[in-house]
Amino acid sequence: MYSILTNILKQKNVLKSTTTNVNRYVIFNFHNKIRQFGSTSVNHAVPTAENPPMRILLLGNPGAGKGTQSSRMQKNFNITAITSGNLLRQNIAKGTTVGKIAAKHMEHGEFVPDDIMIELIGDELQRNKRQNWLLDGFPRTINQAMALDDNLNLSGQSLNLVINLQVPEEVILQRIMDRWIHVPSGRVYNLSYNPPKIHGIDDVTGEKLTKRDDDNPDIFKIRLQKHHALTEPLLEYYNKRNILITCNGRTSDEIYPQIESELIARFNVISPNNQVKTSTEKNLLKVATRENL
């Protein structure tokens, strides 16, 4: 790349033949172009005919870190996160028909009926049909999974990856004890590894953070038991379709590289954070530093 640019510039009499002038011109006028060239040649996170959209379902025990992994995937792979809990809160806040029905069930501690959830999730998936998307919080049962498949088939979509996060229960227990949330946005903080800048305050809005009512050891253990009973058949269902992977670890930093490797291998994409500068870029930056440009 360096020699090609240099020869072109010399032929057009843009530069003198001195190395310093060539370096200066390339640094100032081609540095961004080189970076763009490197990015467009490897970043295939945008859906194309050769790289079909990601249709990902994220599973895991309560407190396994689904929100954290979802945020990293959104940042690095151009993925839209569709979270059932957030959708419910948004519809309840807006007073939509679905939101009003859901609110009545939730006020009585009942699960929102499957048909309501399918309508809610289905509409959002349709809106994001041409985008990569990641689904979190739904489905939770076999019946819901089958209903989701039927809904996706109607719009010509289908899940192509299910990621199950496997974290030791003692680690999850500590996490939920340290967890604080910003209810309006769904942002989650953890005092151990992702604390807010100011204790008890949301970084973005400055509003107060709260604890979930069920974030205590006794209730959590009951939630885990119920979760296992529902999830085991679900994992078997997706495993038979050969779209299930399980990522094990005690921390998000142990788990995320496993997710990233799978996305790269399965969807022919590369995380922007992993794009390495070319040797030309490195050499140009060295020259710039050396000559105080």
C-alpha positions as a LaTeX table, in Angstrom:
\begin{tabular}{lrrr}
\hline
Residue & $x$ (\AA) & $y$ (\AA) & $z$ (\AA) \\
\hline
Met1 & 0.00 & 0.00 & 0.00 \\
Tyr2 & 2.77 & 2.47 & 0.96 \\
Ser3 & 4.81 & 1.94 & $-2.21$ \\
Ile4 & 1.73 & 2.13 & $-4.42$ \\
Leu5 & 0.66 & 5.43 & $-2.93$ \\
Thr6 & 4.16 & 6.81 & $-3.16$ \\
Asn7 & 4.53 & 5.92 & $-6.85$ \\
Ile8 & 1.14 & 7.39 & $-7.70$ \\
Leu9 & 2.00 & 10.64 & $-5.97$ \\
Lys10 & 5.38 & 10.88 & $-7.70$ \\
Gln11 & 3.84 & 10.23 & $-11.14$ \\
Lys12 & 1.33 & 13.01 & $-10.58$ \\
Asn13 & 4.10 & 15.34 & $-9.40$ \\
Val14 & 2.19 & 15.90 & $-6.19$ \\
Leu15 & 5.25 & 15.31 & $-4.04$ \\
Lys16 & 8.97 & 15.50 & $-4.18$ \\
Ser17 & 10.75 & 12.21 & $-3.96$ \\
Thr18 & 12.03 & 12.76 & $-0.46$ \\
Thr19 & 10.93 & 10.20 & 2.07 \\
Thr20 & 9.91 & 12.85 & 4.59 \\
Asn21 & 7.54 & 14.63 & 2.23 \\
Val22 & 6.01 & 11.38 & 1.08 \\
Asn23 & 5.48 & 10.31 & 4.66 \\
Arg24 & 3.96 & 13.65 & 5.59 \\
Tyr25 & 1.51 & 13.61 & 2.69 \\
Val26 & 0.47 & 10.00 & 3.22 \\
Ile27 & $-0.06$ & 10.51 & 6.93 \\
Phe28 & $-2.20$ & 13.59 & 6.58 \\
Asn29 & $-4.16$ & 12.72 & 3.43 \\
Phe30 & $-4.38$ & 8.92 & 3.34 \\
His31 & $-4.46$ & 7.87 & 6.98 \\
Asn32 & $-8.26$ & 7.93 & 7.24 \\
Lys33 & $-8.65$ & 6.35 & 3.81 \\
Ile34 & $-6.42$ & 3.47 & 4.79 \\
Arg35 & $-8.43$ & 2.93 & 7.96 \\
Gln36 & $-11.65$ & 2.99 & 5.94 \\
Phe37 & $-10.21$ & 0.51 & 3.47 \\
Gly38 & $-9.27$ & $-1.84$ & 6.29 \\
Ser39 & $-12.68$ & $-1.53$ & 7.90 \\
Thr40 & $-14.77$ & $-2.08$ & 4.81 \\
Ser41 & $-12.75$ & $-5.11$ & 3.84 \\
Val42 & $-13.44$ & $-6.98$ & 7.06 \\
Asn43 & $-16.48$ & $-5.52$ & 8.82 \\
His44 & $-19.43$ & $-7.52$ & 7.52 \\
Ala45 & $-21.74$ & $-6.89$ & 10.47 \\
Val46 & $-24.22$ & $-5.13$ & 8.18 \\
Pro47 & $-26.54$ & $-7.77$ & 6.64 \\
Thr48 & $-25.94$ & $-8.53$ & 2.95 \\
Ala49 & $-26.79$ & $-11.30$ & 0.52 \\
Glu50 & $-23.46$ & $-12.96$ & 1.37 \\
Asn51 & $-23.83$ & $-12.32$ & 5.10 \\
Pro52 & $-27.45$ & $-12.93$ & 6.16 \\
Pro53 & $-28.85$ & $-11.11$ & 9.21 \\
Met54 & $-28.06$ & $-12.43$ & 12.67 \\
Arg55 & $-31.14$ & $-13.87$ & 14.37 \\
Ile56 & $-29.91$ & $-14.54$ & 17.89 \\
Leu57 & $-31.63$ & $-15.68$ & 21.07 \\
Leu58 & $-29.82$ & $-15.12$ & 24.36 \\
Leu59 & $-30.57$ & $-17.53$ & 27.22 \\
Gly60 & $-29.16$ & $-17.95$ & 30.71 \\
Asn61 & $-30.01$ & $-18.10$ & 34.39 \\
Pro62 & $-31.28$ & $-14.94$ & 36.08 \\
Gly63 & $-28.19$ & $-12.88$ & 36.87 \\
Ala64 & $-26.02$ & $-14.70$ & 34.31 \\
Gly65 & $-25.10$ & $-11.40$ & 32.64 \\
Lys66 & $-27.33$ & $-11.41$ & 29.58 \\
Gly67 & $-27.63$ & $-7.63$ & 29.67 \\
Thr68 & $-23.86$ & $-7.19$ & 29.80 \\
Gln69 & $-23.21$ & $-9.58$ & 26.91 \\
Ser70 & $-26.04$ & $-8.04$ & 24.91 \\
Ser71 & $-24.52$ & $-4.57$ & 25.29 \\
Arg72 & $-21.12$ & $-5.76$ & 24.07 \\
Met73 & $-22.62$ & $-7.53$ & 21.08 \\
Gln74 & $-24.66$ & $-4.46$ & 20.16 \\
Lys75 & $-21.57$ & $-2.28$ & 20.32 \\
Asn76 & $-19.29$ & $-4.56$ & 18.33 \\
Phe77 & $-21.57$ & $-6.24$ & 15.80 \\
Asn78 & $-24.25$ & $-3.78$ & 14.75 \\
Ile79 & $-27.00$ & $-5.75$ & 16.51 \\
Thr80 & $-30.35$ & $-4.43$ & 17.70 \\
Ala81 & $-31.36$ & $-5.81$ & 21.09 \\
Ile82 & $-35.02$ & $-6.69$ & 21.57 \\
Thr83 & $-35.72$ & $-7.26$ & 25.26 \\
Ser84 & $-39.14$ & $-8.48$ & 26.33 \\
Gly85 & $-38.97$ & $-6.69$ & 29.68 \\
Asn86 & $-38.13$ & $-3.36$ & 28.07 \\
Leu87 & $-40.90$ & $-3.78$ & 25.48 \\
Leu88 & $-43.43$ & $-4.46$ & 28.23 \\
Arg89 & $-42.34$ & $-1.42$ & 30.24 \\
Gln90 & $-42.44$ & 0.81 & 27.16 \\
Asn91 & $-45.93$ & $-0.32$ & 26.16 \\
Ile92 & $-47.24$ & 0.03 & 29.70 \\
Ala93 & $-45.77$ & 3.53 & 29.94 \\
Lys94 & $-47.33$ & 4.51 & 26.58 \\
Gly95 & $-50.70$ & 3.05 & 27.56 \\
Thr96 & $-50.99$ & 0.89 & 24.44 \\
Thr97 & $-53.68$ & $-1.78$ & 24.21 \\
Val98 & $-51.09$ & $-4.52$ & 24.69 \\
Gly99 & $-49.52$ & $-2.55$ & 27.53 \\
Lys100 & $-52.82$ & $-2.22$ & 29.39 \\
Ile101 & $-53.53$ & $-5.93$ & 29.12 \\
Ala102 & $-50.00$ & $-6.81$ & 30.24 \\
Ala103 & $-50.17$ & $-4.39$ & 33.18 \\
Lys104 & $-53.30$ & $-6.08$ & 34.56 \\
His105 & $-51.59$ & $-9.46$ & 34.62 \\
Met106 & $-48.37$ & $-8.09$ & 36.08 \\
Glu107 & $-50.23$ & $-6.23$ & 38.84 \\
His108 & $-51.56$ & $-9.58$ & 40.03 \\
Gly109 & $-48.16$ & $-11.28$ & 39.79 \\
Glu110 & $-49.23$ & $-13.29$ & 36.76 \\
Phe111 & $-47.29$ & $-14.10$ & 33.61 \\
Val112 & $-48.32$ & $-12.14$ & 30.55 \\
Pro113 & $-50.24$ & $-14.55$ & 28.25 \\
Asp114 & $-48.25$ & $-16.06$ & 25.39 \\
Asp115 & $-50.43$ & $-14.57$ & 22.67 \\
Ile116 & $-49.87$ & $-11.07$ & 24.04 \\
Met117 & $-46.12$ & $-11.60$ & 24.23 \\
Ile118 & $-45.99$ & $-13.03$ & 20.71 \\
Glu119 & $-47.90$ & $-10.02$ & 19.38 \\
Leu120 & $-45.56$ & $-7.67$ & 21.21 \\
Ile121 & $-42.34$ & $-9.42$ & 20.17 \\
Gly122 & $-43.56$ & $-10.20$ & 16.65 \\
Asp123 & $-44.29$ & $-6.56$ & 15.86 \\
Glu124 & $-40.83$ & $-5.53$ & 17.02 \\
Leu125 & $-39.11$ & $-8.29$ & 15.04 \\
Gln126 & $-41.00$ & $-7.25$ & 11.93 \\
Arg127 & $-39.85$ & $-3.65$ & 12.38 \\
Asn128 & $-36.27$ & $-4.89$ & 12.55 \\
Lys129 & $-36.58$ & $-7.45$ & 9.76 \\
Arg130 & $-33.71$ & $-6.00$ & 7.75 \\
Gln131 & $-31.40$ & $-5.62$ & 10.75 \\
Asn132 & $-29.33$ & $-7.95$ & 12.87 \\
Trp133 & $-31.27$ & $-8.58$ & 16.06 \\
Leu134 & $-30.82$ & $-10.27$ & 19.41 \\
Leu135 & $-33.77$ & $-11.47$ & 21.47 \\
Asp136 & $-33.54$ & $-11.49$ & 25.26 \\
Gly137 & $-36.20$ & $-12.60$ & 27.75 \\
Phe138 & $-38.44$ & $-14.51$ & 25.34 \\
Pro139 & $-39.21$ & $-17.33$ & 24.73 \\
Arg140 & $-39.11$ & $-18.99$ & 28.14 \\
Thr141 & $-41.09$ & $-22.16$ & 27.37 \\
Ile142 & $-41.40$ & $-24.69$ & 24.57 \\
Asn143 & $-44.87$ & $-23.41$ & 23.65 \\
Gln144 & $-43.51$ & $-19.89$ & 23.39 \\
Ala145 & $-40.57$ & $-21.10$ & 21.30 \\
Met146 & $-42.86$ & $-22.87$ & 18.85 \\
Ala147 & $-45.17$ & $-19.85$ & 18.65 \\
Leu148 & $-42.15$ & $-17.62$ & 18.01 \\
Asp149 & $-41.00$ & $-19.91$ & 15.19 \\
Asp150 & $-44.44$ & $-19.73$ & 13.58 \\
Asn151 & $-44.43$ & $-15.94$ & 13.83 \\
Leu152 & $-40.94$ & $-15.66$ & 12.34 \\
Asn153 & $-41.84$ & $-17.99$ & 9.47 \\
Leu154 & $-44.66$ & $-15.66$ & 8.46 \\
Ser155 & $-42.12$ & $-12.90$ & 7.83 \\
Gly156 & $-39.49$ & $-15.16$ & 6.27 \\
Gln157 & $-37.22$ & $-15.17$ & 9.29 \\
Ser158 & $-35.83$ & $-17.86$ & 11.58 \\
Leu159 & $-33.46$ & $-18.09$ & 14.51 \\
Asn160 & $-29.93$ & $-19.00$ & 13.44 \\
Leu161 & $-28.11$ & $-18.95$ & 16.79 \\
Val162 & $-29.11$ & $-19.56$ & 20.41 \\
Ile163 & $-26.52$ & $-18.61$ & 23.05 \\
Asn164 & $-26.86$ & $-20.12$ & 26.51 \\
Leu165 & $-24.81$ & $-18.42$ & 29.24 \\
Gln166 & $-23.64$ & $-20.86$ & 31.90 \\
Val167 & $-22.40$ & $-19.20$ & 35.12 \\
Pro168 & $-21.95$ & $-20.93$ & 38.53 \\
Glu169 & $-24.87$ & $-20.29$ & 40.84 \\
Glu170 & $-22.69$ & $-18.94$ & 43.67 \\
Val171 & $-21.34$ & $-16.30$ & 41.28 \\
Ile172 & $-24.83$ & $-15.34$ & 40.17 \\
Leu173 & $-25.99$ & $-15.06$ & 43.77 \\
Gln174 & $-23.26$ & $-12.52$ & 44.52 \\
Arg175 & $-24.11$ & $-10.63$ & 41.35 \\
Ile176 & $-27.76$ & $-10.21$ & 42.21 \\
Met177 & $-26.84$ & $-9.00$ & 45.68 \\
Asp178 & $-24.68$ & $-6.30$ & 44.07 \\
Arg179 & $-27.13$ & $-5.46$ & 41.28 \\
Trp180 & $-28.84$ & $-2.09$ & 40.87 \\
Ile181 & $-31.10$ & $-1.11$ & 37.99 \\
His182 & $-32.45$ & 1.98 & 36.26 \\
Val183 & $-36.06$ & 0.96 & 35.70 \\
Pro184 & $-37.07$ & 3.37 & 32.88 \\
Ser185 & $-34.18$ & 2.35 & 30.59 \\
Gly186 & $-33.46$ & $-1.16$ & 31.87 \\
Arg187 & $-29.78$ & $-0.29$ & 32.44 \\
Val188 & $-28.14$ & $-2.65$ & 34.92 \\
Tyr189 & $-25.20$ & $-1.84$ & 37.20 \\
Asn190 & $-23.18$ & $-4.10$ & 39.46 \\
Leu191 & $-21.09$ & $-2.87$ & 42.36 \\
Ser192 & $-18.50$ & $-5.59$ & 41.76 \\
Tyr193 & $-17.60$ & $-5.03$ & 38.10 \\
Asn194 & $-19.83$ & $-2.38$ & 36.54 \\
Pro195 & $-20.59$ & 0.23 & 39.21 \\
Pro196 & $-22.29$ & 3.57 & 38.49 \\
Lys197 & $-20.02$ & 6.62 & 38.55 \\
Ile198 & $-21.97$ & 7.89 & 41.54 \\
His199 & $-23.35$ & 5.31 & 43.94 \\
Gly200 & $-27.09$ & 4.84 & 43.50 \\
Ile201 & $-27.31$ & 7.19 & 40.49 \\
Asp202 & $-27.80$ & 6.34 & 36.82 \\
Asp203 & $-24.83$ & 7.47 & 34.72 \\
Val204 & $-26.97$ & 8.76 & 31.84 \\
Thr205 & $-29.99$ & 10.45 & 33.41 \\
Gly206 & $-28.82$ & 11.19 & 36.96 \\
Glu207 & $-31.93$ & 9.43 & 38.26 \\
Lys208 & $-31.94$ & 7.11 & 41.26 \\
Leu209 & $-31.19$ & 3.42 & 40.88 \\
Thr210 & $-33.28$ & 0.79 & 42.62 \\
Lys211 & $-33.05$ & $-2.83$ & 43.73 \\
Arg212 & $-35.37$ & $-5.45$ & 42.30 \\
Asp213 & $-37.77$ & $-6.84$ & 44.89 \\
Asp214 & $-36.75$ & $-10.39$ & 44.05 \\
Asp215 & $-33.00$ & $-9.74$ & 44.34 \\
Asn216 & $-32.55$ & $-11.58$ & 47.65 \\
Pro217 & $-31.10$ & $-15.08$ & 48.24 \\
Asp218 & $-34.29$ & $-16.92$ & 49.20 \\
Ile219 & $-36.40$ & $-15.62$ & 46.33 \\
Phe220 & $-33.50$ & $-16.03$ & 43.94 \\
Lys221 & $-33.12$ & $-19.74$ & 44.70 \\
Ile222 & $-36.81$ & $-20.27$ & 43.95 \\
Arg223 & $-36.43$ & $-18.35$ & 40.69 \\
Leu224 & $-33.50$ & $-20.56$ & 39.73 \\
Gln225 & $-35.47$ & $-23.75$ & 40.33 \\
Lys226 & $-38.35$ & $-22.51$ & 38.19 \\
His227 & $-35.94$ & $-21.33$ & 35.52 \\
His228 & $-34.21$ & $-24.71$ & 35.27 \\
Ala229 & $-37.54$ & $-26.52$ & 34.98 \\
Leu230 & $-38.60$ & $-24.29$ & 32.07 \\
Thr231 & $-35.25$ & $-23.96$ & 30.34 \\
Glu232 & $-34.07$ & $-27.56$ & 30.08 \\
Pro233 & $-36.72$ & $-28.54$ & 27.51 \\
Leu234 & $-36.03$ & $-25.27$ & 25.67 \\
Leu235 & $-32.31$ & $-26.03$ & 25.41 \\
Glu236 & $-33.07$ & $-29.52$ & 24.13 \\
Tyr237 & $-35.46$ & $-28.05$ & 21.54 \\
Tyr238 & $-32.82$ & $-25.72$ & 20.11 \\
Asn239 & $-30.02$ & $-28.27$ & 20.42 \\
Lys240 & $-31.90$ & $-30.62$ & 18.09 \\
Arg241 & $-31.90$ & $-27.83$ & 15.50 \\
Asn242 & $-28.10$ & $-27.46$ & 15.81 \\
Ile243 & $-28.27$ & $-23.76$ & 16.60 \\
Leu244 & $-27.46$ & $-23.93$ & 20.34 \\
Ile245 & $-24.09$ & $-23.11$ & 21.89 \\
Thr246 & $-23.26$ & $-22.89$ & 25.59 \\
Cys247 & $-20.68$ & $-20.38$ & 26.85 \\
Asn248 & $-19.21$ & $-21.09$ & 30.28 \\
Gly249 & $-17.43$ & $-18.74$ & 32.65 \\
Arg250 & $-17.40$ & $-16.92$ & 35.96 \\
Thr251 & $-17.04$ & $-13.43$ & 34.52 \\
Ser252 & $-18.32$ & $-11.57$ & 31.48 \\
Asp253 & $-14.75$ & $-11.25$ & 30.23 \\
Glu254 & $-14.40$ & $-15.03$ & 30.21 \\
Ile255 & $-17.67$ & $-15.53$ & 28.36 \\
Tyr256 & $-17.64$ & $-12.77$ & 25.79 \\
Pro257 & $-14.63$ & $-14.03$ & 23.75 \\
Gln258 & $-16.50$ & $-17.32$ & 23.27 \\
Ile259 & $-19.51$ & $-15.43$ & 21.91 \\
Glu260 & $-17.36$ & $-13.30$ & 19.65 \\
Ser261 & $-15.54$ & $-16.31$ & 18.23 \\
Glu262 & $-18.85$ & $-17.98$ & 17.40 \\
Leu263 & $-20.21$ & $-14.90$ & 15.65 \\
Ile264 & $-17.03$ & $-14.54$ & 13.60 \\
Ala265 & $-17.09$ & $-18.20$ & 12.56 \\
Arg266 & $-20.82$ & $-18.52$ & 11.95 \\
Phe267 & $-21.62$ & $-15.18$ & 10.32 \\
Asn268 & $-18.32$ & $-14.22$ & 8.69 \\
Val269 & $-18.04$ & $-11.01$ & 10.68 \\
Ile270 & $-15.26$ & $-9.36$ & 12.63 \\
Ser271 & $-15.70$ & $-7.19$ & 15.67 \\
Pro272 & $-14.62$ & $-3.60$ & 14.94 \\
Asn273 & $-12.66$ & $-3.68$ & 18.19 \\
Asn274 & $-10.52$ & $-6.48$ & 16.76 \\
Gln275 & $-9.62$ & $-4.74$ & 13.54 \\
Val276 & $-5.84$ & $-4.46$ & 13.64 \\
Lys277 & $-4.06$ & $-1.57$ & 12.00 \\
Thr278 & $-2.16$ & $-2.58$ & 8.89 \\
Ser279 & 1.64 & $-2.55$ & 8.96 \\
Thr280 & 1.48 & 0.53 & 6.74 \\
Glu281 & $-0.62$ & 2.36 & 9.30 \\
Lys282 & 1.75 & 1.38 & 12.09 \\
Asn283 & 4.77 & 2.57 & 10.10 \\
Leu284 & 3.10 & 5.86 & 9.25 \\
Leu285 & 2.21 & 6.47 & 12.85 \\
Lys286 & 5.79 & 5.76 & 13.88 \\
Val287 & 7.03 & 8.30 & 11.33 \\
Ala288 & 4.50 & 10.85 & 12.54 \\
Thr289 & 5.60 & 10.39 & 16.12 \\
Arg290 & 9.29 & 10.48 & 15.25 \\
Glu291 & 8.98 & 13.69 & 13.26 \\
Asn292 & 6.53 & 15.31 & 15.72 \\
Leu293 & 3.91 & 15.74 & 13.03 \\
\hline
\end{tabular}
